[in-house]
Coordinates of C-alpha atoms in Angstrom, one line a residue:
M131 CA -5.8 43.7 -32.0
S132 CA -7.0 40.2 -31.8
P133 CA -7.7 38.6 -28.5
A134 CA -5.0 36.1 -29.0
S135 CA -2.4 38.9 -29.3
S136 CA -3.6 40.9 -26.3
P137 CA -1.3 41.0 -23.3
S138 CA -4.0 39.3 -21.1
A139 CA -4.0 36.3 -23.4
R140 CA -0.3 35.5 -23.0
P141 CA 0.6 32.4 -20.9
P142 CA 1.9 33.2 -17.5
V143 CA 5.7 33.2 -17.2
R144 CA 6.9 30.6 -14.7
R145 CA 9.5 32.0 -12.5
R146 CA 12.4 29.8 -11.6
R147 CA 12.4 29.2 -7.9
F148 CA 15.7 28.7 -6.1
G149 CA 15.7 26.9 -2.9
W150 CA 16.5 23.5 -1.3
P151 CA 16.4 20.8 -4.0
R152 CA 13.9 18.0 -3.6
R153 CA 15.9 15.1 -5.0
V154 CA 17.7 12.9 -2.7
F155 CA 20.8 12.9 -5.0
S156 CA 21.0 16.7 -5.0
Q157 CA 20.4 17.1 -1.2
V158 CA 23.0 14.5 -0.3
L159 CA 25.5 16.0 -2.7
L160 CA 25.0 19.5 -1.3
M161 CA 25.3 18.3 2.3
Q162 CA 28.4 16.3 1.5
L163 CA 30.0 19.3 -0.2
A164 CA 29.2 21.5 2.7
I165 CA 30.6 19.0 5.1
A166 CA 33.8 18.5 3.1
T167 CA 34.3 22.3 2.8
G168 CA 33.7 22.8 6.5
V169 CA 36.0 20.0 7.5
T170 CA 38.7 21.4 5.1
V171 CA 38.4 24.9 6.5
L172 CA 38.4 23.7 10.1
A173 CA 41.4 21.4 9.5
T174 CA 43.3 24.3 7.8
G175 CA 42.5 26.6 10.7
L176 CA 43.5 24.0 13.3
F177 CA 46.8 23.5 11.4
L178 CA 47.6 27.3 11.1
A179 CA 46.9 28.1 14.7
P180 CA 49.6 25.8 16.2
L181 CA 51.9 26.6 13.2
S182 CA 52.0 30.3 14.2
A183 CA 52.6 29.5 17.8
Q184 CA 55.3 27.0 16.8
L185 CA 57.1 29.6 14.6
D186 CA 57.0 32.1 17.5
D187 CA 58.5 29.6 19.8
Q188 CA 61.2 28.6 17.4
A189 CA 62.1 32.4 16.9
M190 CA 62.3 33.0 20.7
R191 CA 64.4 29.9 21.3
R192 CA 66.7 31.0 18.5
A193 CA 67.1 34.4 20.0
L194 CA 67.8 32.9 23.4
A195 CA 70.4 30.6 21.9
V196 CA 72.2 33.6 20.4
A197 CA 72.0 35.4 23.7
Q198 CA 73.5 32.5 25.5
T199 CA 76.3 32.3 23.0
T200 CA 77.0 36.0 23.4
A201 CA 77.0 35.9 27.2
S202 CA 80.5 34.5 27.4
P203 CA 83.0 35.1 30.2
Q204 CA 85.1 37.2 27.8
V205 CA 82.3 39.6 27.2
A206 CA 81.6 39.7 30.9
A207 CA 85.2 40.6 31.6
E208 CA 85.1 43.4 29.0
V209 CA 81.9 44.8 30.5
A210 CA 83.7 44.8 33.9
T211 CA 86.9 46.4 32.8
T212 CA 85.9 48.9 30.0
R213 CA 83.3 51.6 29.5
P214 CA 80.5 51.6 27.0
S215 CA 81.7 53.0 23.7
A216 CA 80.7 52.7 20.0
R217 CA 84.2 51.6 19.2
G218 CA 84.7 49.4 22.3
P219 CA 85.3 45.6 22.1
V220 CA 81.8 44.7 23.4
Q221 CA 80.1 46.6 20.6
A222 CA 82.4 45.0 18.0
E223 CA 81.8 41.5 19.4
A224 CA 78.0 42.0 19.5
E225 CA 77.9 43.4 15.9
R226 CA 79.9 40.4 14.7
I227 CA 77.5 38.0 16.3
R228 CA 74.4 39.9 15.0
R229 CA 75.7 39.9 11.4
S230 CA 76.6 36.2 11.6
T231 CA 73.3 35.0 13.1
G232 CA 71.0 37.4 11.2
A233 CA 69.5 38.7 14.4
E234 CA 67.8 42.1 14.4
Y235 CA 69.9 43.3 17.4
V236 CA 72.3 42.1 20.0
V237 CA 72.3 44.3 23.1
V238 CA 74.7 43.9 26.0
M239 CA 73.8 45.7 29.2
D240 CA 75.3 46.0 32.7
T241 CA 73.5 45.5 36.0
H242 CA 72.0 49.0 35.7
G243 CA 70.4 48.4 32.3
V244 CA 72.9 50.6 30.5
R245 CA 73.6 49.5 26.9
W246 CA 77.1 48.5 25.9
S247 CA 76.1 47.6 22.4
H248 CA 73.3 48.4 20.0
T249 CA 72.7 48.5 16.2
D250 CA 72.4 52.3 16.5
P251 CA 75.8 53.3 18.1
A252 CA 74.2 56.6 19.3
R253 CA 72.1 54.6 21.8
I254 CA 75.1 53.0 23.5
G255 CA 75.3 54.3 27.1
E256 CA 71.5 54.7 27.4
V257 CA 69.2 52.6 29.5
V258 CA 67.2 49.9 27.8
S259 CA 63.6 50.6 27.0
T260 CA 62.2 47.4 28.6
D261 CA 62.4 46.1 32.1
P262 CA 65.6 44.0 32.6
S263 CA 64.9 43.0 36.2
G264 CA 64.0 39.4 35.3
V265 CA 67.1 38.5 33.4
L266 CA 69.3 40.5 35.9
A267 CA 67.8 38.3 38.6
G268 CA 69.4 35.3 36.9
H269 CA 66.4 34.1 34.8
E270 CA 66.5 33.4 31.1
V271 CA 63.6 35.2 29.3
M272 CA 61.8 34.4 26.1
E273 CA 59.0 36.7 24.9
I274 CA 57.4 38.6 22.0
D275 CA 57.6 42.2 22.8
S276 CA 57.9 45.7 21.2
G277 CA 60.9 47.9 21.8
T278 CA 62.8 50.8 20.1
L279 CA 63.3 48.6 17.0
G280 CA 59.7 47.4 16.8
R281 CA 58.1 44.1 17.5
S282 CA 60.5 41.2 17.8
A283 CA 61.0 37.7 19.3
R284 CA 63.4 38.2 22.2
G285 CA 65.7 36.0 24.2
K286 CA 67.6 37.3 27.2
A287 CA 70.4 35.5 29.1
P288 CA 72.2 36.7 32.2
L289 CA 75.9 37.7 31.8
R290 CA 78.1 36.1 34.4
D291 CA 81.8 36.6 35.1
S292 CA 84.4 33.8 35.7
R293 CA 83.2 33.6 39.4
G294 CA 79.5 33.2 38.3
E295 CA 78.4 36.5 39.5
I296 CA 75.9 38.5 37.3
V297 CA 77.6 41.5 35.8
G298 CA 74.9 42.3 33.2
A299 CA 72.7 40.7 30.5
V300 CA 72.5 40.0 26.8
S301 CA 69.2 40.7 24.9
V302 CA 68.9 39.3 21.4
G303 CA 65.9 40.1 19.1
I304 CA 64.7 38.3 16.0
E305 CA 62.7 40.6 13.7
Y306 CA 59.0 39.5 14.0
D307 CA 58.3 40.3 10.4
S308 CA 60.6 37.4 9.4
V309 CA 58.5 35.0 11.5
R310 CA 55.3 36.3 9.9
D311 CA 56.8 36.0 6.5
R312 CA 57.5 32.3 7.2
L313 CA 53.9 31.8 8.2
V314 CA 52.6 33.6 5.2
A315 CA 54.9 31.7 2.9
A316 CA 53.5 28.4 4.3
I317 CA 49.9 29.4 3.6
P318 CA 49.9 28.9 -0.2
G319 CA 51.3 25.4 0.1
L320 CA 48.8 24.6 2.8
L321 CA 45.9 26.0 0.7
R322 CA 47.0 23.8 -2.2
Y323 CA 46.9 20.7 0.0
A324 CA 43.5 21.8 1.4
G325 CA 42.2 22.5 -2.1
G326 CA 43.4 19.1 -3.3
A327 CA 41.7 17.4 -0.3
L328 CA 38.5 19.4 -0.9
A329 CA 38.5 18.4 -4.6
A330 CA 39.0 14.7 -3.6
G331 CA 36.2 15.0 -1.1
A332 CA 33.9 16.7 -3.7
L333 CA 34.6 14.0 -6.2
A334 CA 33.9 11.2 -3.6
A335 CA 30.7 13.0 -2.6
Y336 CA 29.6 13.2 -6.2
L337 CA 30.3 9.5 -6.8
I338 CA 28.5 8.5 -3.7
S339 CA 25.6 10.7 -4.6
R340 CA 25.4 9.3 -8.1
R341 CA 25.3 5.8 -6.6
L342 CA 22.6 6.9 -4.2
Q343 CA 20.7 8.4 -7.2
R344 CA 20.7 5.1 -9.0
Q345 CA 19.6 3.2 -5.9
T346 CA 16.8 5.6 -5.0
H347 CA 15.8 6.0 -8.7
D348 CA 16.2 9.7 -8.4
L349 CA 13.3 10.1 -6.0
A350 CA 12.6 12.9 -3.6
F351 CA 12.5 12.4 0.1
S352 CA 8.8 13.0 0.1
D353 CA 8.3 10.3 -2.6
I354 CA 10.4 7.8 -0.5
S355 CA 8.3 8.6 2.6
A356 CA 5.1 8.1 0.6
L357 CA 6.4 4.8 -0.9
L358 CA 7.3 3.5 2.5
A359 CA 3.8 4.4 3.9
E360 CA 2.2 2.7 0.9
R361 CA 4.5 -0.3 1.3
E362 CA 3.5 -0.8 4.9
A363 CA -0.2 -0.4 4.1
M364 CA 0.1 -2.9 1.2
L365 CA 2.2 -5.5 3.1
H366 CA 0.0 -5.6 6.1
G367 CA -3.3 -5.3 4.2
I368 CA -3.0 -8.0 1.6
R369 CA -4.2 -11.5 2.4
E370 CA -0.9 -13.2 1.2
G371 CA 2.0 -13.9 3.5
V372 CA 5.2 -12.0 2.6
V373 CA 8.6 -13.0 3.9
A374 CA 11.7 -11.0 3.0
L375 CA 15.2 -12.4 3.6
D376 CA 18.5 -10.7 3.5
P377 CA 21.6 -12.2 1.8
T378 CA 22.6 -14.0 5.0
G379 CA 19.3 -15.8 5.4
R380 CA 17.9 -13.6 8.2
I381 CA 14.3 -12.5 8.1
R382 CA 14.2 -8.9 7.0
L383 CA 10.4 -8.5 6.9
L384 CA 7.4 -10.5 8.0
N385 CA 3.9 -9.2 7.4
D386 CA 0.8 -10.0 9.4
E387 CA -0.5 -12.7 7.2
A388 CA 2.9 -14.5 7.1
Q389 CA 3.0 -14.4 10.9
R390 CA -0.4 -16.0 11.0
L391 CA 0.4 -18.7 8.4
L392 CA 3.7 -19.6 9.9
G393 CA 2.7 -19.3 13.5
L394 CA 5.4 -16.6 14.3
G395 CA 5.4 -13.3 16.1
P396 CA 7.0 -9.9 15.2
E397 CA 10.1 -10.9 17.2
A398 CA 11.1 -13.3 14.4
A399 CA 12.3 -10.4 12.3
G400 CA 16.0 -10.1 12.3
R401 CA 16.6 -13.7 13.3
P402 CA 17.9 -16.6 11.0
L403 CA 15.3 -18.5 9.1
E404 CA 16.4 -21.9 10.4
E405 CA 16.4 -20.6 14.0
V406 CA 12.8 -19.5 13.7
L407 CA 11.2 -22.3 11.5
G408 CA 13.6 -25.1 12.3
T409 CA 14.6 -27.7 9.7
G410 CA 12.0 -29.0 7.3
R411 CA 10.5 -28.4 3.9
T412 CA 9.1 -25.0 4.8
A413 CA 12.5 -23.7 5.7
D414 CA 14.0 -25.3 2.5
V415 CA 11.4 -23.6 0.3
L416 CA 11.8 -20.2 1.8
A417 CA 15.6 -20.4 1.8
G418 CA 15.6 -21.5 -1.9
R419 CA 17.0 -25.0 -1.4
A420 CA 13.8 -26.3 -2.9
T421 CA 13.2 -24.7 -6.3
G422 CA 10.2 -24.4 -8.5
E423 CA 6.9 -22.6 -8.8
D424 CA 3.9 -23.0 -6.5
L425 CA 5.8 -25.2 -4.1
V426 CA 3.5 -26.9 -1.6
T427 CA 4.5 -27.2 2.1
V428 CA 2.8 -28.0 5.3
R429 CA 3.2 -25.8 8.4
G430 CA 1.3 -27.1 11.4
S431 CA -2.1 -27.9 10.2
R432 CA -1.9 -25.5 7.2
V433 CA -1.2 -26.4 3.6
L434 CA 0.8 -23.5 2.1
V435 CA 1.8 -22.6 -1.5
A436 CA 5.1 -20.7 -1.7
N437 CA 6.8 -18.8 -4.5
R438 CA 10.3 -17.3 -4.1
M439 CA 11.8 -14.4 -6.0
P440 CA 15.5 -13.4 -5.5
T441 CA 16.4 -9.7 -5.1
D442 CA 19.3 -7.8 -6.5
D443 CA 21.2 -7.6 -3.2
G444 CA 21.3 -11.4 -2.8
G445 CA 18.3 -11.7 -0.6
A446 CA 14.8 -13.0 -1.6
V447 CA 11.1 -12.3 -1.1
A448 CA 8.7 -15.3 -0.7
T449 CA 5.0 -15.2 -0.9
L450 CA 2.7 -17.6 0.9
R451 CA -0.9 -18.6 0.1
D452 CA -3.1 -20.6 2.4
R453 CA -4.7 -23.4 0.5
T454 CA -5.8 -25.5 3.5
E455 CA -9.5 -25.1 2.7
L456 CA -8.9 -25.6 -1.0
E457 CA -7.0 -28.8 -0.2
R458 CA -9.8 -30.0 2.1
L459 CA -12.4 -29.2 -0.6
G460 CA -10.2 -31.0 -3.2
R461 CA -10.1 -34.1 -1.0
E462 CA -13.8 -33.9 -0.4
L463 CA -14.2 -33.7 -4.1
D464 CA -12.0 -36.8 -4.6
S465 CA -14.1 -38.6 -2.0
T466 CA -17.3 -37.5 -3.6
R467 CA -16.2 -38.6 -7.0
G468 CA -15.2 -42.0 -5.5
L469 CA -18.6 -42.3 -3.9
I470 CA -20.3 -41.3 -7.1
D471 CA -18.4 -44.0 -9.0
A472 CA -19.3 -46.4 -6.3
L473 CA -23.0 -45.4 -6.5
R474 CA -22.9 -45.7 -10.2
A475 CA -21.4 -49.2 -9.9
Q476 CA -24.0 -50.1 -7.2
D477 CA -26.7 -48.8 -9.5
H478 CA -25.6 -51.2 -12.2
E479 CA -25.3 -54.0 -9.6
H480 CA -28.7 -53.1 -8.2
A481 CA -30.2 -53.2 -11.7
N482 CA -28.7 -56.6 -12.2
R483 CA -30.2 -57.8 -8.9
M484 CA -33.6 -56.4 -9.8
H485 CA -33.5 -58.2 -13.1
T486 CA -32.5 -61.4 -11.3
M487 CA -35.4 -60.8 -8.9
L488 CA -37.8 -60.2 -11.7
G489 CA -36.7 -63.3 -13.5
L490 CA -37.2 -65.5 -10.3
L491 CA -40.6 -64.1 -9.8
E492 CA -41.6 -64.6 -13.4
L493 CA -40.4 -68.2 -13.2
E494 CA -42.6 -68.5 -10.0
M495 CA -39.5 -69.4 -8.0
Y496 CA -40.7 -67.6 -4.9
D497 CA -38.6 -69.3 -2.3
E498 CA -35.4 -68.7 -4.3
A499 CA -36.4 -65.0 -4.7
A500 CA -36.9 -64.7 -0.9
D501 CA -33.5 -66.3 -0.2
F502 CA -31.8 -64.0 -2.8
V503 CA -33.2 -60.8 -1.1
T504 CA -32.3 -62.0 2.3
E505 CA -28.7 -62.7 1.2
V506 CA -28.3 -59.3 -0.4
I507 CA -29.7 -57.4 2.6
G508 CA -27.7 -59.4 5.0
V509 CA -24.3 -58.6 3.4
H510 CA -24.8 -54.9 3.8
R511 CA -26.4 -55.1 7.2
A512 CA -23.5 -57.3 8.4
T513 CA -20.9 -54.8 7.2
A514 CA -22.6 -51.9 9.0
E515 CA -23.2 -53.8 12.2
Q516 CA -19.6 -55.0 12.2
V517 CA -18.4 -51.4 12.0
T518 CA -20.8 -49.8 14.5
E519 CA -20.3 -52.6 17.0
K520 CA -16.6 -51.8 17.3
V521 CA -16.5 -48.0 16.4
H522 CA -19.0 -46.1 18.5
D523 CA -18.2 -42.6 17.1
P524 CA -20.9 -42.0 14.4
L525 CA -18.7 -39.9 12.1
L526 CA -15.9 -42.4 12.0
A527 CA -18.3 -45.3 11.7
A528 CA -20.1 -43.7 8.8
L529 CA -16.7 -43.1 7.1
L530 CA -15.7 -46.7 7.4
V531 CA -19.0 -48.0 6.1
G532 CA -18.7 -45.7 3.1
K533 CA -15.1 -46.8 2.5
A534 CA -16.2 -50.4 2.8
A535 CA -18.7 -49.8 -0.1
V536 CA -16.0 -48.1 -2.2
A537 CA -13.6 -50.9 -1.4
A538 CA -16.1 -53.6 -2.5
E539 CA -16.6 -51.8 -5.8
R540 CA -12.9 -51.7 -6.4
G541 CA -12.5 -55.3 -5.6
V542 CA -10.8 -54.8 -2.3
S543 CA -11.9 -56.5 1.0
L544 CA -12.0 -54.0 3.8
H545 CA -11.8 -55.6 7.3
I546 CA -12.1 -54.3 10.8
A547 CA -9.5 -55.9 13.0
P548 CA -10.8 -58.0 15.8
D549 CA -9.0 -55.9 18.5
T550 CA -10.8 -52.7 17.3
L551 CA -12.8 -50.9 20.0
L552 CA -13.2 -47.1 19.9
P553 CA -15.5 -45.4 22.4
D554 CA -17.7 -42.4 21.5
R555 CA -15.7 -39.8 23.4
L556 CA -13.3 -38.4 20.8
V557 CA -12.1 -34.8 21.5
D558 CA -12.0 -33.9 17.8
P559 CA -13.7 -36.5 15.6
R560 CA -13.0 -34.6 12.4
E561 CA -9.3 -34.8 13.0
L562 CA -9.4 -38.6 13.3
V563 CA -11.7 -38.7 10.2
T564 CA -9.0 -36.9 8.3
V565 CA -6.3 -39.3 9.4
V566 CA -8.3 -42.4 8.8
G567 CA -9.7 -41.2 5.5
N568 CA -6.2 -40.4 4.2
L569 CA -4.7 -43.7 5.3
V570 CA -7.6 -45.9 4.0
D571 CA -7.6 -44.1 0.6
N572 CA -3.9 -44.7 0.2
A573 CA -4.3 -48.4 1.3
L574 CA -7.2 -48.9 -1.2
D575 CA -5.0 -47.4 -4.0
A576 CA -2.1 -49.6 -3.0
A577 CA -4.2 -52.8 -2.8
S578 CA -6.6 -52.4 -5.7
G579 CA -5.7 -54.4 -8.8
N580 CA -3.9 -57.1 -6.8
R581 CA -5.1 -60.6 -6.3
H582 CA -6.8 -61.2 -3.0
A583 CA -6.7 -57.4 -2.4
R584 CA -7.2 -56.7 1.3
V585 CA -7.2 -53.7 3.7
E586 CA -7.4 -54.0 7.5
V587 CA -8.2 -51.2 9.8
E588 CA -7.6 -51.3 13.6
L589 CA -8.7 -48.6 16.0
R590 CA -8.2 -49.0 19.7
A591 CA -8.1 -46.8 22.8
E592 CA -5.2 -47.0 25.3
G593 CA -6.4 -44.7 28.1
R594 CA -6.9 -41.3 26.4
T595 CA -4.6 -42.3 23.5
V596 CA -6.0 -43.5 20.2
V597 CA -3.8 -46.0 18.2
L598 CA -4.7 -46.4 14.5
R599 CA -3.3 -49.1 12.3
V600 CA -4.1 -49.5 8.6
G601 CA -2.5 -52.3 6.6
D602 CA -2.9 -53.4 3.0
S603 CA -1.8 -56.2 0.7
G604 CA -0.1 -53.9 -1.8
T605 CA 3.6 -53.8 -2.8
G606 CA 4.7 -52.1 0.4
V607 CA 7.1 -49.2 1.0
P608 CA 10.9 -49.9 0.6
E609 CA 13.0 -49.3 3.7
E610 CA 14.9 -46.4 2.2
R611 CA 11.6 -44.5 1.4
R612 CA 9.8 -44.9 4.7
E613 CA 10.7 -41.4 5.8
L614 CA 10.6 -39.8 2.3
I615 CA 6.9 -40.6 1.9
F616 CA 6.1 -38.2 4.8
A617 CA 7.8 -35.3 3.0
E618 CA 5.5 -32.6 1.5
G619 CA 5.0 -33.0 -2.2
W620 CA 6.4 -36.5 -2.5
T621 CA 4.1 -38.9 -4.3
T622 CA 4.0 -41.8 -6.7
K623 CA 0.5 -40.9 -8.1
E624 CA -0.6 -38.7 -10.9
P625 CA -1.8 -35.3 -9.6
P626 CA -5.5 -34.7 -9.5
V627 CA -7.4 -32.1 -11.5
H628 CA -7.9 -29.8 -8.5
G629 CA -4.2 -29.5 -7.4
K630 CA -1.2 -31.5 -6.3
R631 CA -0.6 -34.7 -4.4
G632 CA 1.9 -35.5 -1.7
L633 CA 0.0 -33.7 1.2
G634 CA -2.0 -36.5 2.9
L635 CA 0.8 -38.3 4.8
P636 CA 2.5 -35.1 5.9
L637 CA -0.8 -33.8 7.2
V638 CA -1.3 -37.1 9.1
R639 CA 2.2 -36.9 10.7
R640 CA 1.7 -33.2 11.6
L641 CA -1.6 -33.9 13.2
A642 CA -0.1 -36.7 15.2
E643 CA 3.0 -34.7 16.2
R644 CA 0.9 -31.7 17.2
R645 CA -0.7 -33.9 19.9
G646 CA 2.7 -35.3 20.9
G647 CA 2.3 -38.6 19.0
G648 CA 3.8 -39.8 15.7
A649 CA 3.2 -41.7 12.5
R650 CA 5.4 -44.5 11.1
V651 CA 5.2 -47.1 8.4
G652 CA 6.2 -50.7 8.4
T653 CA 5.3 -54.0 6.7
S654 CA 1.8 -55.6 7.2
A655 CA 1.0 -59.2 7.7
D656 CA -0.2 -59.3 4.1
G657 CA 3.2 -58.1 2.8
G658 CA 2.1 -54.6 2.0
A659 CA 2.5 -51.3 3.9
E660 CA 1.2 -50.9 7.5
F661 CA 0.8 -47.4 8.8
T662 CA 0.6 -46.8 12.6
V663 CA -0.5 -43.5 14.0
V664 CA -0.5 -42.7 17.7
L665 CA -2.7 -39.7 18.9
P666 CA -2.3 -38.9 22.6
E667 CA -5.0 -37.1 24.4
A668 CA -7.5 -37.8 21.6
L669 CA -10.1 -39.1 23.9
A670 CA -12.0 -37.2 26.6
D671 CA -12.2 -38.3 30.2
T672 CA -14.4 -41.4 30.8
V673 CA -18.0 -40.5 31.3
P674 CA -19.7 -42.7 34.0
G675 CA -22.0 -45.2 32.3
A676 CA -20.7 -44.4 28.8
D677 CA -19.3 -47.1 26.5
V678 CA -19.9 -49.8 29.2
P679 CA -20.3 -53.2 27.5
P680 CA -23.5 -55.0 28.4
V681 CA -23.3 -57.4 31.3
P682 CA -24.2 -61.0 30.2
A683 CA -27.4 -62.2 31.8
P684 CA -27.4 -65.2 34.0
A685 CA -28.2 -68.5 32.4
G686 CA -31.9 -69.2 32.1
E687 CA -32.8 -65.5 32.3
E688 CA -34.3 -63.6 29.4
R689 CA -32.1 -60.9 27.9

């Protein structure tokens, strides 16, 4: 025998294990079938229990009604005037009533319990087998009891004469088997109804379970638990914000990164989007009112990129990416490129000046060469001195000096307004550098290419508030667009290589509003646009001895 054919080489037989199914569909179906079956059985039992009692009560009342009909004054008179006999009038009347009503027996007795009638004539004249004291005392009796004729539903009525005195009693019995037969006869119909209800419940349970199977993708409960655990770990571990909305616009889910980017807390879940974020572009993007891919929005001081994907139930899932640093680096790149272009132009200009200087020296025109050098140096020195004399913060002064050089190369005249005076006690110089840089860049773009291009910058302090005004000689901003230009993503320029435009002015307004100020646009004295930004609490408290202008010396004294 070869090893392959040996018994030990046969693959093990997998035994089918019967137990509780793992699939959600199967478990829910079994549970629903068990519930439907239990409810049907319980309802049938609850219906049969009162039905049996109701049938008993109806039989006893029927027996009592027959007894009341039999206990007539005529029968009472016959009991009082005759003797019990199988051929007597009482027996004849009782048998007539028994046959006409279908009762099991109609027994008439006197006050001593002696029978005057009976289905078995031989028992006439004997004492009844049950205690007649209750009915002989004048009470009507209804009961289920056993007697000489077996178990029956009984009704007993007192027999009174014409004067109302009790002369005996009438006992009528309804065969209890007939009552039981009625109950048994009702059971098949009841079971048919119960079976129909059970079948309808089973069909409904199956349809619901099939729907649940499709919605859960035929997963097991353990798989769903694992997926939920993985989902929680993924949502709260990724570095992208995730916001899930239900069909009514309420926030269904908000992961940790989304809370950080939007400045919200866990309590925002379950609340309407507009109630949490307020009106604005961020709410419009997340709600789907603004459509497109990689939509840019500003929330606080953050620049966010959002993408929204609808879900099958009518809701949506939005992802948020923080590109604040990328936007800052992009703007720095734009500024660096501008400076490089300016330096390249200055290099050409410097080369021309050096050639001019060399020519003057070769022509031995030394005085003219000295005047030429003095003039060139004086222009740059005058610009720097003009800026530093009015703007004492070094970062802001350096920015304006650099912008002046860029403006000169672009054929734009950058002026510092006469009323400009900014002390060196800014709380956040970088914030003001961002605001000034954005506004000056926009002003240079608007003014360049025009005749007599001009940009004017004014910076002044009003207590602890900084007021910035930047005007240009460009085409200006039409009245109907003066609020639109502060919306995220709105621009009239071509997008740069590194990203999108339409973020500078919204950032400026957000920075101002965060400090309780604002930004607006109007018309400048040169006919172009004039932006005014108010930044409250932008200056620190006054330091004694700081930014104090020099006191003029008395006449005749050396300064």
